[in-house]
């Protein structure tokens, strides 16, 4: 072998290692919560839900940078304290899918096609650094991507239109999807552009015949949806649940 041979991969690879970014859709109106402000700005344990989420990503060394997607008309975000390594994008749309898609398009110049993007609902303030690291560790070598989710524990019923139990749906291998959902930037943007009306990122990949990895999440990472959820979220954040 030529003694001058240099394996360029060893030099190049540290530069081309995929990085991890966070994208937080926070452009919803919180219709089911029905509060005076959109629920991501509701206060729990002394801070807005969205503030808790931004600070959790900022406290995770693996995350290069965090992007938050708010509505172009948002007037609440300016009232929150700034968080390091976090940028606000005023490009939200009419649905979560549109908000995420427009956020991904907005960061396309800063993020490489193979960089990972962790999409996380602003309405899940119970996320922890440990859960983010658990997802990254489990999915970093995955060819598709993956998401936090919880195996379903309850017995499941399908109802009639009149609200009566028609049948019991076997819960074997059923999971409740959570976020973050972690996919490569270019693949995720492409999947979301092709998908028709999906409520999470994984569905867009499933529609293309791909099988995202399921990684066990936590009950504390539930989505705050109804007014009574605020108390439970507060209990988790104060460590009393
Ligand atoms: N979201 C968004 N853009 C939208 C709708 C939702 O960025 N057009 C965000 C929400 O802000 C939230 C996450 O997507 O962080 C999950 O959505 P959901 O819990 O449904 O929040 P809302 O749509 O605000 O609530 P609702 O459906 O009750 O109106
Ligand atoms: Mg919604």
PDB file of C-alpha atoms and ligand atoms in Angstrom:
ATOM      1  CA  UNK A   1       0.000   0.000   0.000  1.00  0.00           C
ATOM      2  CA  UNK A   2       1.191   3.546  -0.744  1.00  0.00           C
ATOM      3  CA  UNK A   3       2.800   4.826   2.446  1.00  0.00           C
ATOM      4  CA  UNK A   4       1.400   8.288   1.799  1.00  0.00           C
ATOM      5  CA  UNK A   5      -2.149   7.009   1.776  1.00  0.00           C
ATOM      6  CA  UNK A   6      -4.430   9.073   3.978  1.00  0.00           C
ATOM      7  CA  UNK A   7      -7.916   7.836   4.774  1.00  0.00           C
ATOM      8  CA  UNK A   8      -9.849  11.042   4.207  1.00  0.00           C
ATOM      9  CA  UNK A   9     -12.922   9.594   5.887  1.00  0.00           C
ATOM     10  CA  UNK A  10     -11.198   9.895   9.255  1.00  0.00           C
ATOM     11  CA  UNK A  11     -10.684  13.607   8.617  1.00  0.00           C
ATOM     12  CA  UNK A  12     -14.045  14.290   7.042  1.00  0.00           C
ATOM     13  CA  UNK A  13     -16.311  12.274   9.313  1.00  0.00           C
ATOM     14  CA  UNK A  14     -16.284  14.563  12.369  1.00  0.00           C
ATOM     15  CA  UNK A  15     -17.510  17.369  10.087  1.00  0.00           C
ATOM     16  CA  UNK A  16     -20.252  15.298   8.521  1.00  0.00           C
ATOM     17  CA  UNK A  17     -21.644  13.686  11.656  1.00  0.00           C
ATOM     18  CA  UNK A  18     -25.388  14.401  11.690  1.00  0.00           C
ATOM     19  CA  UNK A  19     -26.371  16.969  14.311  1.00  0.00           C
ATOM     20  CA  UNK A  20     -29.563  17.166  16.366  1.00  0.00           C
ATOM     21  CA  UNK A  21     -31.983  20.084  16.172  1.00  0.00           C
ATOM     22  CA  UNK A  22     -35.315  20.686  17.907  1.00  0.00           C
ATOM     23  CA  UNK A  23     -38.406  22.108  16.205  1.00  0.00           C
ATOM     24  CA  UNK A  24     -41.326  23.052  18.457  1.00  0.00           C
ATOM     25  CA  UNK A  25     -44.703  23.659  16.781  1.00  0.00           C
ATOM     26  CA  UNK A  26     -46.364  26.324  18.973  1.00  0.00           C
ATOM     27  CA  UNK A  27     -48.795  27.980  16.577  1.00  0.00           C
ATOM     28  CA  UNK A  28     -52.040  26.378  17.775  1.00  0.00           C
ATOM     29  CA  UNK A  29     -54.967  28.260  19.313  1.00  0.00           C
ATOM     30  CA  UNK A  30     -55.756  25.729  22.054  1.00  0.00           C
ATOM     31  CA  UNK A  31     -59.471  25.513  21.212  1.00  0.00           C
ATOM     32  CA  UNK A  32     -60.133  22.565  23.533  1.00  0.00           C
ATOM     33  CA  UNK A  33     -58.409  24.328  26.436  1.00  0.00           C
ATOM     34  CA  UNK A  34     -60.495  27.427  25.794  1.00  0.00           C
ATOM     35  CA  UNK A  35     -58.293  29.722  27.902  1.00  0.00           C
ATOM     36  CA  UNK A  36     -57.720  33.463  27.590  1.00  0.00           C
ATOM     37  CA  UNK A  37     -54.321  32.798  25.991  1.00  0.00           C
ATOM     38  CA  UNK A  38     -53.329  29.882  23.685  1.00  0.00           C
ATOM     39  CA  UNK A  39     -52.473  26.940  25.974  1.00  0.00           C
ATOM     40  CA  UNK A  40     -48.714  27.008  25.165  1.00  0.00           C
ATOM     41  CA  UNK A  41     -48.689  30.353  27.018  1.00  0.00           C
ATOM     42  CA  UNK A  42     -50.658  29.046  29.997  1.00  0.00           C
ATOM     43  CA  UNK A  43     -48.706  29.132  33.281  1.00  0.00           C
ATOM     44  CA  UNK A  44     -47.681  26.018  35.180  1.00  0.00           C
ATOM     45  CA  UNK A  45     -45.196  25.948  38.045  1.00  0.00           C
ATOM     46  CA  UNK A  46     -44.491  29.644  37.476  1.00  0.00           C
ATOM     47  CA  UNK A  47     -43.693  29.500  33.746  1.00  0.00           C
ATOM     48  CA  UNK A  48     -45.449  29.204  30.395  1.00  0.00           C
ATOM     49  CA  UNK A  49     -45.713  25.644  29.044  1.00  0.00           C
ATOM     50  CA  UNK A  50     -43.620  26.677  26.047  1.00  0.00           C
ATOM     51  CA  UNK A  51     -40.933  28.159  28.323  1.00  0.00           C
ATOM     52  CA  UNK A  52     -40.559  24.798  30.113  1.00  0.00           C
ATOM     53  CA  UNK A  53     -40.122  23.034  26.766  1.00  0.00           C
ATOM     54  CA  UNK A  54     -37.609  25.567  25.383  1.00  0.00           C
ATOM     55  CA  UNK A  55     -35.531  25.365  28.585  1.00  0.00           C
ATOM     56  CA  UNK A  56     -35.487  21.556  28.505  1.00  0.00           C
ATOM     57  CA  UNK A  57     -34.037  21.534  24.977  1.00  0.00           C
ATOM     58  CA  UNK A  58     -31.558  24.296  25.884  1.00  0.00           C
ATOM     59  CA  UNK A  59     -30.423  22.125  28.826  1.00  0.00           C
ATOM     60  CA  UNK A  60     -29.712  19.161  26.527  1.00  0.00           C
ATOM     61  CA  UNK A  61     -26.088  19.360  25.279  1.00  0.00           C
ATOM     62  CA  UNK A  62     -26.815  17.012  22.354  1.00  0.00           C
ATOM     63  CA  UNK A  63     -29.217  19.604  20.845  1.00  0.00           C
ATOM     64  CA  UNK A  64     -27.377  22.006  18.541  1.00  0.00           C
ATOM     65  CA  UNK A  65     -30.157  24.591  18.308  1.00  0.00           C
ATOM     66  CA  UNK A  66     -33.881  24.856  18.951  1.00  0.00           C
ATOM     67  CA  UNK A  67     -36.441  26.466  16.625  1.00  0.00           C
ATOM     68  CA  UNK A  68     -39.930  27.457  17.793  1.00  0.00           C
ATOM     69  CA  UNK A  69     -42.717  27.914  15.226  1.00  0.00           C
ATOM     70  CA  UNK A  70     -45.349  30.469  16.239  1.00  0.00           C
ATOM     71  CA  UNK A  71     -48.155  32.125  14.310  1.00  0.00           C
ATOM     72  CA  UNK A  72     -47.224  35.204  12.214  1.00  0.00           C
ATOM     73  CA  UNK A  73     -49.763  37.105  14.370  1.00  0.00           C
ATOM     74  CA  UNK A  74     -48.362  35.840  17.697  1.00  0.00           C
ATOM     75  CA  UNK A  75     -48.168  38.616  20.296  1.00  0.00           C
ATOM     76  CA  UNK A  76     -47.366  36.454  23.359  1.00  0.00           C
ATOM     77  CA  UNK A  77     -43.948  35.024  22.520  1.00  0.00           C
ATOM     78  CA  UNK A  78     -42.329  38.457  22.995  1.00  0.00           C
ATOM     79  CA  UNK A  79     -43.373  38.360  26.669  1.00  0.00           C
ATOM     80  CA  UNK A  80     -41.340  35.196  27.412  1.00  0.00           C
ATOM     81  CA  UNK A  81     -37.730  35.394  28.647  1.00  0.00           C
ATOM     82  CA  UNK A  82     -35.190  34.579  25.899  1.00  0.00           C
ATOM     83  CA  UNK A  83     -33.613  31.121  25.992  1.00  0.00           C
ATOM     84  CA  UNK A  84     -30.042  30.363  24.800  1.00  0.00           C
ATOM     85  CA  UNK A  85     -29.594  28.570  21.452  1.00  0.00           C
ATOM     86  CA  UNK A  86     -33.263  29.168  20.593  1.00  0.00           C
ATOM     87  CA  UNK A  87     -34.753  31.004  17.595  1.00  0.00           C
ATOM     88  CA  UNK A  88     -38.396  31.971  17.069  1.00  0.00           C
ATOM     89  CA  UNK A  89     -39.870  31.495  13.572  1.00  0.00           C
ATOM     90  CA  UNK A  90     -43.090  33.386  12.789  1.00  0.00           C
ATOM     91  CA  UNK A  91     -44.223  30.914  10.124  1.00  0.00           C
ATOM     92  CA  UNK A  92     -46.990  28.812  11.705  1.00  0.00           C
ATOM     93  CA  UNK A  93     -49.958  27.721   9.599  1.00  0.00           C
ATOM     94  CA  UNK A  94     -53.540  26.487   9.878  1.00  0.00           C
ATOM     95  CA  UNK A  95     -52.641  22.957  11.039  1.00  0.00           C
ATOM     96  CA  UNK A  96     -49.803  21.369  13.009  1.00  0.00           C
ATOM     97  CA  UNK A  97     -48.655  19.676   9.791  1.00  0.00           C
ATOM     98  CA  UNK A  98     -48.415  23.041   8.002  1.00  0.00           C
ATOM     99  CA  UNK A  99     -46.634  24.662  10.971  1.00  0.00           C
ATOM    100  CA  UNK A 100     -44.001  21.896  11.076  1.00  0.00           C
ATOM    101  CA  UNK A 101     -43.586  21.852   7.281  1.00  0.00           C
ATOM    102  CA  UNK A 102     -43.092  25.620   7.114  1.00  0.00           C
ATOM    103  CA  UNK A 103     -40.696  25.514  10.055  1.00  0.00           C
ATOM    104  CA  UNK A 104     -38.611  22.822   8.324  1.00  0.00           C
ATOM    105  CA  UNK A 105     -38.565  24.875   5.101  1.00  0.00           C
ATOM    106  CA  UNK A 106     -37.474  27.975   7.055  1.00  0.00           C
ATOM    107  CA  UNK A 107     -34.423  26.228   8.579  1.00  0.00           C
ATOM    108  CA  UNK A 108     -33.329  24.444   5.368  1.00  0.00           C
ATOM    109  CA  UNK A 109     -30.341  26.758   4.923  1.00  0.00           C
ATOM    110  CA  UNK A 110     -29.039  26.185   8.475  1.00  0.00           C
ATOM    111  CA  UNK A 111     -29.675  22.453   8.771  1.00  0.00           C
ATOM    112  CA  UNK A 112     -28.089  19.803   6.531  1.00  0.00           C
ATOM    113  CA  UNK A 113     -30.312  17.241   4.753  1.00  0.00           C
ATOM    114  CA  UNK A 114     -29.081  14.398   7.001  1.00  0.00           C
ATOM    115  CA  UNK A 115     -29.233  16.309  10.295  1.00  0.00           C
ATOM    116  CA  UNK A 116     -31.833  14.983  12.713  1.00  0.00           C
ATOM    117  CA  UNK A 117     -34.818  17.146  13.696  1.00  0.00           C
ATOM    118  CA  UNK A 118     -36.698  16.364  16.915  1.00  0.00           C
ATOM    119  CA  UNK A 119     -40.241  17.736  16.542  1.00  0.00           C
ATOM    120  CA  UNK A 120     -41.890  18.306  19.923  1.00  0.00           C
ATOM    121  CA  UNK A 121     -45.319  19.712  20.850  1.00  0.00           C
ATOM    122  CA  UNK A 122     -45.215  22.905  22.906  1.00  0.00           C
ATOM    123  CA  UNK A 123     -48.164  21.368  24.754  1.00  0.00           C
ATOM    124  CA  UNK A 124     -46.001  18.593  26.335  1.00  0.00           C
ATOM    125  CA  UNK A 125     -44.182  20.427  29.146  1.00  0.00           C
ATOM    126  CA  UNK A 126     -43.345  17.194  31.008  1.00  0.00           C
ATOM    127  CA  UNK A 127     -40.500  16.362  28.610  1.00  0.00           C
ATOM    128  CA  UNK A 128     -37.143  15.834  30.328  1.00  0.00           C
ATOM    129  CA  UNK A 129     -33.504  15.885  29.200  1.00  0.00           C
ATOM    130  CA  UNK A 130     -33.378  12.157  30.041  1.00  0.00           C
ATOM    131  CA  UNK A 131     -36.260  11.412  27.629  1.00  0.00           C
ATOM    132  CA  UNK A 132     -34.625  13.431  24.831  1.00  0.00           C
ATOM    133  CA  UNK A 133     -31.339  11.564  25.328  1.00  0.00           C
ATOM    134  CA  UNK A 134     -33.202   8.222  25.457  1.00  0.00           C
ATOM    135  CA  UNK A 135     -34.791   8.961  22.056  1.00  0.00           C
ATOM    136  CA  UNK A 136     -31.551  10.175  20.465  1.00  0.00           C
ATOM    137  CA  UNK A 137     -29.631   7.144  21.757  1.00  0.00           C
ATOM    138  CA  UNK A 138     -32.225   4.683  20.454  1.00  0.00           C
ATOM    139  CA  UNK A 139     -32.718   6.292  17.036  1.00  0.00           C
ATOM    140  CA  UNK A 140     -29.303   7.780  16.076  1.00  0.00           C
ATOM    141  CA  UNK A 141     -28.352   4.704  14.018  1.00  0.00           C
ATOM    142  CA  UNK A 142     -31.859   4.048  12.660  1.00  0.00           C
ATOM    143  CA  UNK A 143     -32.375   4.198   8.879  1.00  0.00           C
ATOM    144  CA  UNK A 144     -35.909   5.651   9.260  1.00  0.00           C
ATOM    145  CA  UNK A 145     -36.246   7.581  12.536  1.00  0.00           C
ATOM    146  CA  UNK A 146     -38.433   7.180  15.575  1.00  0.00           C
ATOM    147  CA  UNK A 147     -40.622   8.603  18.285  1.00  0.00           C
ATOM    148  CA  UNK A 148     -41.396   8.414  21.975  1.00  0.00           C
ATOM    149  CA  UNK A 149     -44.596   6.467  22.640  1.00  0.00           C
ATOM    150  CA  UNK A 150     -46.267   4.573  25.481  1.00  0.00           C
ATOM    151  CA  UNK A 151     -47.656   1.030  25.341  1.00  0.00           C
ATOM    152  CA  UNK A 152     -51.431   1.252  25.886  1.00  0.00           C
ATOM    153  CA  UNK A 153     -52.428  -0.071  29.318  1.00  0.00           C
ATOM    154  CA  UNK A 154     -56.210   0.346  29.305  1.00  0.00           C
ATOM    155  CA  UNK A 155     -58.744  -2.027  27.731  1.00  0.00           C
ATOM    156  CA  UNK A 156     -59.827  -0.304  24.537  1.00  0.00           C
ATOM    157  CA  UNK A 157     -63.431  -0.014  23.292  1.00  0.00           C
ATOM    158  CA  UNK A 158     -64.708   1.052  19.901  1.00  0.00           C
ATOM    159  CA  UNK A 159     -67.991   2.913  20.316  1.00  0.00           C
ATOM    160  CA  UNK A 160     -71.185   3.073  18.275  1.00  0.00           C
ATOM    161  CA  UNK A 161     -72.386   6.493  17.128  1.00  0.00           C
ATOM    162  CA  UNK A 162     -74.658   6.436  20.189  1.00  0.00           C
ATOM    163  CA  UNK A 163     -71.670   6.067  22.516  1.00  0.00           C
ATOM    164  CA  UNK A 164     -72.200   2.389  23.370  1.00  0.00           C
ATOM    165  CA  UNK A 165     -69.392  -0.187  23.428  1.00  0.00           C
ATOM    166  CA  UNK A 166     -69.441  -2.047  20.113  1.00  0.00           C
ATOM    167  CA  UNK A 167     -66.293  -4.087  20.596  1.00  0.00           C
ATOM    168  CA  UNK A 168     -63.069  -4.449  22.524  1.00  0.00           C
ATOM    169  CA  UNK A 169     -59.986  -3.646  20.475  1.00  0.00           C
ATOM    170  CA  UNK A 170     -57.047  -5.909  21.418  1.00  0.00           C
ATOM    171  CA  UNK A 171     -54.342  -3.706  22.928  1.00  0.00           C
ATOM    172  CA  UNK A 172     -51.440  -6.002  22.026  1.00  0.00           C
ATOM    173  CA  UNK A 173     -48.788  -3.959  20.236  1.00  0.00           C
ATOM    174  CA  UNK A 174     -50.824  -0.744  20.531  1.00  0.00           C
ATOM    175  CA  UNK A 175     -48.875   2.371  21.512  1.00  0.00           C
ATOM    176  CA  UNK A 176     -49.968   5.942  22.188  1.00  0.00           C
ATOM    177  CA  UNK A 177     -47.700   8.264  20.201  1.00  0.00           C
ATOM    178  CA  UNK A 178     -45.900  11.086  22.001  1.00  0.00           C
ATOM    179  CA  UNK A 179     -43.252  13.547  20.875  1.00  0.00           C
ATOM    180  CA  UNK A 180     -40.396  14.236  20.220  1.00  0.00           C
ATOM    181  CA  UNK A 181     -40.520  12.502  16.869  1.00  0.00           C
ATOM    182  CA  UNK A 182     -37.073  12.352  15.306  1.00  0.00           C
ATOM    183  CA  UNK A 183     -36.361  12.205  11.584  1.00  0.00           C
ATOM    184  CA  UNK A 184     -33.745  13.478   9.156  1.00  0.00           C
ATOM    185  CA  UNK A 185     -34.493  16.981   7.887  1.00  0.00           C
ATOM    186  CA  UNK A 186     -34.796  16.308   4.142  1.00  0.00           C
ATOM    187  CA  UNK A 187     -36.700  13.035   4.545  1.00  0.00           C
ATOM    188  CA  UNK A 188     -39.118  14.633   7.014  1.00  0.00           C
ATOM    189  CA  UNK A 189     -39.850  17.657   4.847  1.00  0.00           C
ATOM    190  CA  UNK A 190     -40.409  15.375   1.854  1.00  0.00           C
ATOM    191  CA  UNK A 191     -42.711  13.006   3.793  1.00  0.00           C
ATOM    192  CA  UNK A 192     -44.791  15.871   5.217  1.00  0.00           C
ATOM    193  CA  UNK A 193     -45.161  17.520   1.803  1.00  0.00           C
ATOM    194  CA  UNK A 194     -46.438  14.222   0.357  1.00  0.00           C
ATOM    195  CA  UNK A 195     -48.751  13.339   3.282  1.00  0.00           C
ATOM    196  CA  UNK A 196     -52.422  14.257   3.372  1.00  0.00           C
ATOM    197  CA  UNK A 197     -53.699  15.427   6.765  1.00  0.00           C
ATOM    198  CA  UNK A 198     -51.445  13.760   9.345  1.00  0.00           C
ATOM    199  CA  UNK A 199     -51.399  14.624  13.051  1.00  0.00           C
ATOM    200  CA  UNK A 200     -47.820  13.522  13.652  1.00  0.00           C
ATOM    201  CA  UNK A 201     -44.563  13.073  11.734  1.00  0.00           C
ATOM    202  CA  UNK A 202     -44.453   9.268  12.057  1.00  0.00           C
ATOM    203  CA  UNK A 203     -47.757   8.911  10.140  1.00  0.00           C
ATOM    204  CA  UNK A 204     -46.217  10.676   7.161  1.00  0.00           C
ATOM    205  CA  UNK A 205     -43.446   8.038   7.079  1.00  0.00           C
ATOM    206  CA  UNK A 206     -45.911   5.170   7.633  1.00  0.00           C
ATOM    207  CA  UNK A 207     -47.874   6.409   4.597  1.00  0.00           C
ATOM    208  CA  UNK A 208     -44.697   5.923   2.548  1.00  0.00           C
ATOM    209  CA  UNK A 209     -44.340   2.335   3.804  1.00  0.00           C
ATOM    210  CA  UNK A 210     -41.613   3.111   6.362  1.00  0.00           C
ATOM    211  CA  UNK A 211     -41.668   1.938   9.982  1.00  0.00           C
ATOM    212  CA  UNK A 212     -40.423   4.477  12.529  1.00  0.00           C
ATOM    213  CA  UNK A 213     -38.865   3.026  15.708  1.00  0.00           C
ATOM    214  CA  UNK A 214     -41.023   3.173  18.858  1.00  0.00           C
ATOM    215  CA  UNK A 215     -39.098   4.214  21.971  1.00  0.00           C
ATOM    216  CA  UNK A 216     -40.748   4.040  25.388  1.00  0.00           C
ATOM    217  CA  UNK A 217     -41.694   7.534  26.613  1.00  0.00           C
ATOM    218  CA  UNK A 218     -43.239   8.505  29.955  1.00  0.00           C
ATOM    219  CA  UNK A 219     -46.699   9.323  31.322  1.00  0.00           C
ATOM    220  CA  UNK A 220     -45.348  12.732  32.435  1.00  0.00           C
ATOM    221  CA  UNK A 221     -44.823  13.614  28.755  1.00  0.00           C
ATOM    222  CA  UNK A 222     -48.596  13.666  28.109  1.00  0.00           C
ATOM    223  CA  UNK A 223     -50.172  16.380  25.947  1.00  0.00           C
ATOM    224  CA  UNK A 224     -51.943  19.160  27.819  1.00  0.00           C
ATOM    225  CA  UNK A 225     -55.295  19.454  26.017  1.00  0.00           C
ATOM    226  CA  UNK A 226     -58.160  20.175  28.441  1.00  0.00           C
ATOM    227  CA  UNK A 227     -58.345  22.617  31.393  1.00  0.00           C
ATOM    228  CA  UNK A 228     -58.016  19.795  33.955  1.00  0.00           C
ATOM    229  CA  UNK A 229     -54.696  18.728  32.359  1.00  0.00           C
ATOM    230  CA  UNK A 230     -53.007  21.894  33.674  1.00  0.00           C
ATOM    231  CA  UNK A 231     -53.130  20.667  37.288  1.00  0.00           C
ATOM    232  CA  UNK A 232     -51.655  17.272  36.431  1.00  0.00           C
ATOM    233  CA  UNK A 233     -48.882  18.885  34.355  1.00  0.00           C
ATOM    234  CA  UNK A 234     -48.096  21.161  37.293  1.00  0.00           C
ATOM    235  CA  UNK A 235     -47.905  18.195  39.669  1.00  0.00           C
ATOM    236  CA  UNK A 236     -45.431  16.421  37.365  1.00  0.00           C
ATOM    237  CA  UNK A 237     -43.305  19.567  37.000  1.00  0.00           C
ATOM    238  CA  UNK A 238     -43.239  20.148  40.740  1.00  0.00           C
ATOM    239  CA  UNK A 239     -42.287  16.503  41.247  1.00  0.00           C
ATOM    240  CA  UNK A 240     -45.408  15.721  43.265  1.00  0.00           C
ATOM    241  CA  UNK A 241     -47.101  13.305  40.809  1.00  0.00           C
TER     242      UNK A 241
HETATM  243  N1  LIG B   1     -49.876  23.505  16.526  1.00  0.00           N
HETATM  244  C1  LIG B   1     -49.250  24.346  15.603  1.00  0.00           C
HETATM  245  N2  LIG B   1     -49.972  24.870  14.565  1.00  0.00           N
HETATM  246  C2  LIG B   1     -51.280  24.610  14.435  1.00  0.00           C
HETATM  247  C3  LIG B   1     -51.927  23.747  15.357  1.00  0.00           C
HETATM  248  C4  LIG B   1     -51.185  23.195  16.392  1.00  0.00           C
HETATM  249  O1  LIG B   1     -48.055  24.592  15.731  1.00  0.00           O
HETATM  250  N3  LIG B   1     -51.967  25.184  13.444  1.00  0.00           N
HETATM  251  C5  LIG B   1     -49.112  23.011  17.681  1.00  0.00           C
HETATM  252  C6  LIG B   1     -49.737  23.389  19.013  1.00  0.00           C
HETATM  253  O2  LIG B   1     -49.355  24.721  19.399  1.00  0.00           O
HETATM  254  C7  LIG B   1     -49.229  22.310  19.935  1.00  0.00           C
HETATM  255  C8  LIG B   1     -49.036  21.097  19.012  1.00  0.00           C
HETATM  256  O3  LIG B   1     -49.097  21.598  17.672  1.00  0.00           O
HETATM  257  O4  LIG B   1     -47.980  22.632  20.514  1.00  0.00           O
HETATM  258  C9  LIG B   1     -50.085  20.036  19.255  1.00  0.00           C
HETATM  259  O5  LIG B   1     -51.361  20.529  18.864  1.00  0.00           O
HETATM  260  P1  LIG B   1     -52.659  20.550  19.786  1.00  0.00           P
HETATM  261  O6  LIG B   1     -52.393  19.911  21.092  1.00  0.00           O
HETATM  262  O7  LIG B   1     -53.807  20.077  18.968  1.00  0.00           O
HETATM  263  O8  LIG B   1     -52.798  22.125  20.097  1.00  0.00           O
HETATM  264  P2  LIG B   1     -53.905  23.122  19.554  1.00  0.00           P
HETATM  265  O9  LIG B   1     -54.161  22.842  18.098  1.00  0.00           O
HETATM  266  O10 LIG B   1     -53.466  24.485  19.936  1.00  0.00           O
HETATM  267  O11 LIG B   1     -55.170  22.734  20.448  1.00  0.00           O
HETATM  268  P3  LIG B   1     -56.663  22.448  19.911  1.00  0.00           P
HETATM  269  O12 LIG B   1     -56.549  21.309  18.926  1.00  0.00           O
HETATM  270  O13 LIG B   1     -57.445  22.115  21.141  1.00  0.00           O
HETATM  271  O14 LIG B   1     -57.112  23.730  19.260  1.00  0.00           O
HETATM  272 MG1  LIG B   2     -54.991  20.959  17.474  1.00  0.00          MG
END
